[in-house]
Coordinates of C-alpha atoms in Angstrom, one line a residue:
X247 CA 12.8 -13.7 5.8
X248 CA 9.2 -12.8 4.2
X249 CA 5.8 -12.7 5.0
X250 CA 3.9 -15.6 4.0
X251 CA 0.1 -16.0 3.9
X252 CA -1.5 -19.2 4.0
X253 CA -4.4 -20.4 3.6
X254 CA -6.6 -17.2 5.1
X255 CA -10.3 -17.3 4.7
X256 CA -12.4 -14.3 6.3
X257 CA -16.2 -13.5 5.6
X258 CA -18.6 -10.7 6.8
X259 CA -20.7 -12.4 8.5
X260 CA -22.2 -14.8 5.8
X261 CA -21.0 -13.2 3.0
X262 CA -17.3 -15.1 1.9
X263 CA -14.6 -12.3 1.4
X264 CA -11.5 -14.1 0.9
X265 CA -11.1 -18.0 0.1
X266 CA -8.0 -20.3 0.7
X267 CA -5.4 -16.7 -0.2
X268 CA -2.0 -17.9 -0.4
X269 CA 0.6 -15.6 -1.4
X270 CA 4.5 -15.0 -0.1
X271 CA 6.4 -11.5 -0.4
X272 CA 10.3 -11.5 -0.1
X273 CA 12.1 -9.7 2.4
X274 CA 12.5 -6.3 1.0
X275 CA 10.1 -7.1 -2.0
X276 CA 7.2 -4.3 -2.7
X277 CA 3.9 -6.2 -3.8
X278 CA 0.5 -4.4 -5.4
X279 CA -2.5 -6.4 -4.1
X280 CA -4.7 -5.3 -6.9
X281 CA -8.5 -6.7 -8.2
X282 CA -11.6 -4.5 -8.4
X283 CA -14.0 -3.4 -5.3
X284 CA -15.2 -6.1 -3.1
X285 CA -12.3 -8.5 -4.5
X286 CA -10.7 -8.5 -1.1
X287 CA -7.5 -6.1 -0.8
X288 CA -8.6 -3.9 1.8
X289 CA -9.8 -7.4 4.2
X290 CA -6.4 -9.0 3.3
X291 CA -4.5 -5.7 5.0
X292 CA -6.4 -5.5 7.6
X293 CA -5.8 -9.2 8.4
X294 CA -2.0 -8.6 8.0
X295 CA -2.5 -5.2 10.1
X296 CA -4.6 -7.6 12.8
X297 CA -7.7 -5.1 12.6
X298 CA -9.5 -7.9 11.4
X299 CA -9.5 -12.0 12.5
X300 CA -9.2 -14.5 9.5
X301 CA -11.9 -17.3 10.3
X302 CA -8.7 -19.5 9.1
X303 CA -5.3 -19.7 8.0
X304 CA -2.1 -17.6 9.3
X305 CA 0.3 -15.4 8.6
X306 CA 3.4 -15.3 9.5
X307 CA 6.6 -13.3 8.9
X308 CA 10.5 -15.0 9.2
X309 CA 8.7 -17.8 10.3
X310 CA 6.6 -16.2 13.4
X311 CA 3.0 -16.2 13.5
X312 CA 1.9 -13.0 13.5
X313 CA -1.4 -13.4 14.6
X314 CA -0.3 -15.0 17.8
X315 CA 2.5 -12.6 18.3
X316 CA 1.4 -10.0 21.8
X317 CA 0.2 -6.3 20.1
X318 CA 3.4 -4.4 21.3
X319 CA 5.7 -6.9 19.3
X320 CA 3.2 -6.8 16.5
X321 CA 3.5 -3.7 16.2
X322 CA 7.1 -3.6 16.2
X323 CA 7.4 -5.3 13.4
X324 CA 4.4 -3.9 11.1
X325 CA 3.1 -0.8 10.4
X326 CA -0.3 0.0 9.2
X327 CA -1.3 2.8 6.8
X328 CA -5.6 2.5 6.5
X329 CA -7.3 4.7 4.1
X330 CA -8.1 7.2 6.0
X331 CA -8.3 7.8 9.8
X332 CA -9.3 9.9 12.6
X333 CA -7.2 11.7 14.3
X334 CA -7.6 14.2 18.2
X335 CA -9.1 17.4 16.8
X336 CA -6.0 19.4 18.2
X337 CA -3.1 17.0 17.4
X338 CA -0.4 18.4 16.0
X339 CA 0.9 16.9 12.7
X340 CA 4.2 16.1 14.5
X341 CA 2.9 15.0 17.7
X342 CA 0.5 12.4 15.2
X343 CA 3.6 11.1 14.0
X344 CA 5.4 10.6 17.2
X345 CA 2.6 8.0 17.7
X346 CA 4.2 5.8 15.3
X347 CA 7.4 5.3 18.3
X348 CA 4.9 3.8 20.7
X349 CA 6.0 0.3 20.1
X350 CA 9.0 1.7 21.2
X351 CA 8.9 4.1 23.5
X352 CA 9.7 3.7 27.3
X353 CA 8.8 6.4 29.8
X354 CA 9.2 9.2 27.2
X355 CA 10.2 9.6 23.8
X356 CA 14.4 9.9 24.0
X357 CA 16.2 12.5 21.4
X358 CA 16.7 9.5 19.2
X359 CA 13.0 8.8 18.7
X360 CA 12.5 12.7 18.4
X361 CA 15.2 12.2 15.3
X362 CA 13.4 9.3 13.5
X363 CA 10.4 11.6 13.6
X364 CA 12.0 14.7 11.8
X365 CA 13.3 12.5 9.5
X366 CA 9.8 10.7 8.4
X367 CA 7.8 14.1 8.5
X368 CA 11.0 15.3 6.5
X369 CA 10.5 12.3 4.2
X370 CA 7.2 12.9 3.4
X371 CA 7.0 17.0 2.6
X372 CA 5.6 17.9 5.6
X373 CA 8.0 19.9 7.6
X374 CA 6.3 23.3 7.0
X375 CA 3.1 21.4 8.4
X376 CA 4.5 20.3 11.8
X377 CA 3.2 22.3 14.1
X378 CA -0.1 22.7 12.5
X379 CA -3.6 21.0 13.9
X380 CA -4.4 17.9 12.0
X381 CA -7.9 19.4 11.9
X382 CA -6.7 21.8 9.7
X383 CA -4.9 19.6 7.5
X384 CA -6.6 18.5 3.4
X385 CA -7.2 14.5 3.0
X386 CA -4.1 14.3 1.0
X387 CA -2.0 16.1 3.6
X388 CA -3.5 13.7 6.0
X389 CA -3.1 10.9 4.3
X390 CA 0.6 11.7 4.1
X391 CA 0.7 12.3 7.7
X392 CA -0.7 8.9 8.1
X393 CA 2.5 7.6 6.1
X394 CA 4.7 9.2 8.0
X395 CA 3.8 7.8 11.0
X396 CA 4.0 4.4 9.5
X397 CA 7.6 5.6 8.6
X398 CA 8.6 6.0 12.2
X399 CA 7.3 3.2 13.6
X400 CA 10.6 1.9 11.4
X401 CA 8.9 -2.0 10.4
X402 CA 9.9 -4.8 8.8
X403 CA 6.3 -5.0 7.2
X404 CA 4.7 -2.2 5.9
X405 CA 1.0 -1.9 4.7
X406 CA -0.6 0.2 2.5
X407 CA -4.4 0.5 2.3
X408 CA -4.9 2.2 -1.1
X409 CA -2.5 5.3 0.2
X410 CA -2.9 7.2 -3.0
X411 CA -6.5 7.2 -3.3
X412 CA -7.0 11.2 -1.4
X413 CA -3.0 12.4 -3.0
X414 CA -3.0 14.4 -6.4
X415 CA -0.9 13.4 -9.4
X416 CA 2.5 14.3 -7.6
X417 CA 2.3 13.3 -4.3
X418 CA 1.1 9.8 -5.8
X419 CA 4.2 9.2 -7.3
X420 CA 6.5 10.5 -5.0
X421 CA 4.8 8.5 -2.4
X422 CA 5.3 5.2 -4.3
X423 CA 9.0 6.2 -4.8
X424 CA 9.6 6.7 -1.0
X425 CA 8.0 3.3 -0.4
X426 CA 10.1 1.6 -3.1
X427 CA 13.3 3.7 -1.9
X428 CA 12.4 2.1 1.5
X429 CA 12.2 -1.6 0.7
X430 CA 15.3 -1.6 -1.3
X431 CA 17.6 0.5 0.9
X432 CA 16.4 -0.4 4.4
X433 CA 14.9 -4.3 3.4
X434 CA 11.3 -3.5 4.4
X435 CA 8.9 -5.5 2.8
X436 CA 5.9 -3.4 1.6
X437 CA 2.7 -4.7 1.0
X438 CA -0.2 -2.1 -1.3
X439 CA -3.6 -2.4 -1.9
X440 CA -4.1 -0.2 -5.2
X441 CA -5.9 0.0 -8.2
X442 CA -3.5 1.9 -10.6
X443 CA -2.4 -0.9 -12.7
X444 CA 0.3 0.9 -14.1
X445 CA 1.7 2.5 -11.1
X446 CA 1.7 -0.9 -9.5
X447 CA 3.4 -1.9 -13.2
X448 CA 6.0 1.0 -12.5
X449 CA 6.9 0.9 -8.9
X450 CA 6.4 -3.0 -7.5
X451 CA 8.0 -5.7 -8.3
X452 CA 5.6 -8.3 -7.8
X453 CA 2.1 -8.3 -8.6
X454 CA -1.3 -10.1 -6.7
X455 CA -4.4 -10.3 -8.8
X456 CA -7.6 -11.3 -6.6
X457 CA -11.0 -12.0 -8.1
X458 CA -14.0 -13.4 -6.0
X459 CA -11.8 -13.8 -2.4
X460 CA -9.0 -16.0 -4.4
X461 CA -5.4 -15.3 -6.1
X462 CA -6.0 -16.0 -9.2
X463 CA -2.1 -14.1 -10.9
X464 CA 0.8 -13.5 -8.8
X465 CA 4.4 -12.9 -10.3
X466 CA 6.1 -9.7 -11.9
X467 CA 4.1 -7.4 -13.2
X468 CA 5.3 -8.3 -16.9
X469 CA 4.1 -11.9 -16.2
X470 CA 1.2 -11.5 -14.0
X471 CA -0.5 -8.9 -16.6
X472 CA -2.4 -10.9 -18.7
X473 CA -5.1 -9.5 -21.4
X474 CA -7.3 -11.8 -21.3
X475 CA -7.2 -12.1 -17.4
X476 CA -7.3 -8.9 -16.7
X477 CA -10.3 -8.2 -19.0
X478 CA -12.3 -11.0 -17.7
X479 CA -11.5 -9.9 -14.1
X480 CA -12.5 -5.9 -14.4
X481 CA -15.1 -6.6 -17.0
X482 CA -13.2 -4.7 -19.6
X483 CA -11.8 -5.0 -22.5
X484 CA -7.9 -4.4 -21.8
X485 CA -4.6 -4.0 -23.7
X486 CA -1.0 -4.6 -22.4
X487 CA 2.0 -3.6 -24.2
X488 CA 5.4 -4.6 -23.3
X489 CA 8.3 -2.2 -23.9
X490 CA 11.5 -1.3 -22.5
X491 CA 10.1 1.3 -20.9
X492 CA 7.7 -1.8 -18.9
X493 CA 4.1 -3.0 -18.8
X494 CA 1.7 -0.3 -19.5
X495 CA -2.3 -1.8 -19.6
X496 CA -4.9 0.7 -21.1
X497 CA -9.1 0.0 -22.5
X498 CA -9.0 -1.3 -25.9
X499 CA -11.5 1.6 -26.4
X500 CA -8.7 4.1 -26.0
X501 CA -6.7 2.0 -29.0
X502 CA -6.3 4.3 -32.1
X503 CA -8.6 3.0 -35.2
X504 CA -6.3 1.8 -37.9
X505 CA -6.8 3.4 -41.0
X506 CA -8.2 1.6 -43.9
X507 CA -5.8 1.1 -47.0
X508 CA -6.0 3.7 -49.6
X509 CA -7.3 6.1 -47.1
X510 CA -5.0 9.2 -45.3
X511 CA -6.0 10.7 -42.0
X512 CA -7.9 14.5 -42.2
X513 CA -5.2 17.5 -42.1
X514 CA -6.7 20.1 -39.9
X515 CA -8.0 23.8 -41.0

């Protein structure tokens, strides 16, 4: 099973977003969509997530179209995480996360779906928060909420729209480890928009470089991180080294000047 792309094309009005985006992710696999603003990572979620129509194309996952699939089913197989969202000024942080069962819920949520809940807002830190307003919650607190619910709604696809982008150094990593923990102990394929090159290095295991609306890398991080690609792409000149440790990609401007021969570096007062 994976979720395959073909093909999609989507504009805003006029204005061409994404051209011809092909692009498959392995059951289980954890994928960075990655490319500067406007290159169109955000769109392609959203097209996956079905808040947005393609003008073309499909997508499909273990061979059904998920565009044509009804909401409920949809939504039983992919979960959604935007950027940030509103949520009922006095929603609780657990009730917000027991909205992530509606796919599955009958009448009334059953002890089992109360379970899965504890477990995500568990998951994500947040069990000293549960009974707390949403109002009263930070963006980063929010955001993790968000995840959470995503959690619960247990999918077989799971998109994140830049997830990080309101979380401190910490929670960023921890929240890319759950992610990862997820798709390779449950099978879920994951699916992140980011712009941290070298968490997406770190944590995914394959790697979709857009410029312009179009695919222009997609592989392994180690193969898809090309120099000279990824300088023309962000309009910067780049670096990537390749270690044991992984790929790291840094400005050339933060190199360190070589020294000239015959010279020895200052010793400090």
């Amino acid at each position: 099973m994976s979720l395959e792309v073909a093909s999609v094309r989507f504009a805003y009005r006029r204005n061409p977003v994404l051209e011809g985006v092909d692009l498959r992710v392995a059951e289980g696999g954890f994928c960075a969509l990655l490319g500067p603003n406007g290159s169109g990572k955000s769109t392609l979620t959203k097209i996956i997530a079905r808040v947005l129509a393609p003008a073309a194309g499909t997508v499909s996952f273990a061979g059904r179209d998920l565009l044509a699939t009804p909401r409920r089913e949809h939504a039983r197989v992919v979960s959604y995480v935007p950027q940030s969202g509103a949520t009922p000024f006095e929603q609780t942080v657990r009730e917000a996360v027991l909205l992530g069962r509606t796919p599955h819920i009958g009448l009334r949520p059953t002890r089992r779906d109360r379970e899965i809940v504890d477990a995500s807002i568990e998951r994500l830190g947040l069990a000293e928060l549960s009974d707390r307003p949403m109002s009263q919650l930070s963006g980063g607190q929010a955001q993790r909420v968000l995840i959470a619910r995503a959690l619960a709604q247990q999918p077989r696809v799971l998109l994140l729209d830049e997830p990080t982008s309101a979380l401190d150094l910490r929670y960023q990593i921890e929240t890319l480890q759950i992610v990862r923990s997820v798709t390779r102990e449950e099978g879920v394929t994951a699916l992140i928009a980011i712009h941290d090159l070298n968490h997406a290095a770190h944590f995914c295991d394959q790697a979709v470089l857009l410029d312009g609306g179009r695919v222009v890398a997609d592989g392994p991080p180690a193969e898809a991180f090309d120099e000279a690609l990824l300088s023309r792409v962000y309009g910067l000149d780049v670096r990537v080294s390749r270690g044991a440790a992984g790929v790291e990609v840094r400005p050339a401007a933060l190199e360190p000047t070589p020294l000239r021969a015959g010279t020895a570096p200052k010793e400090s007062a």
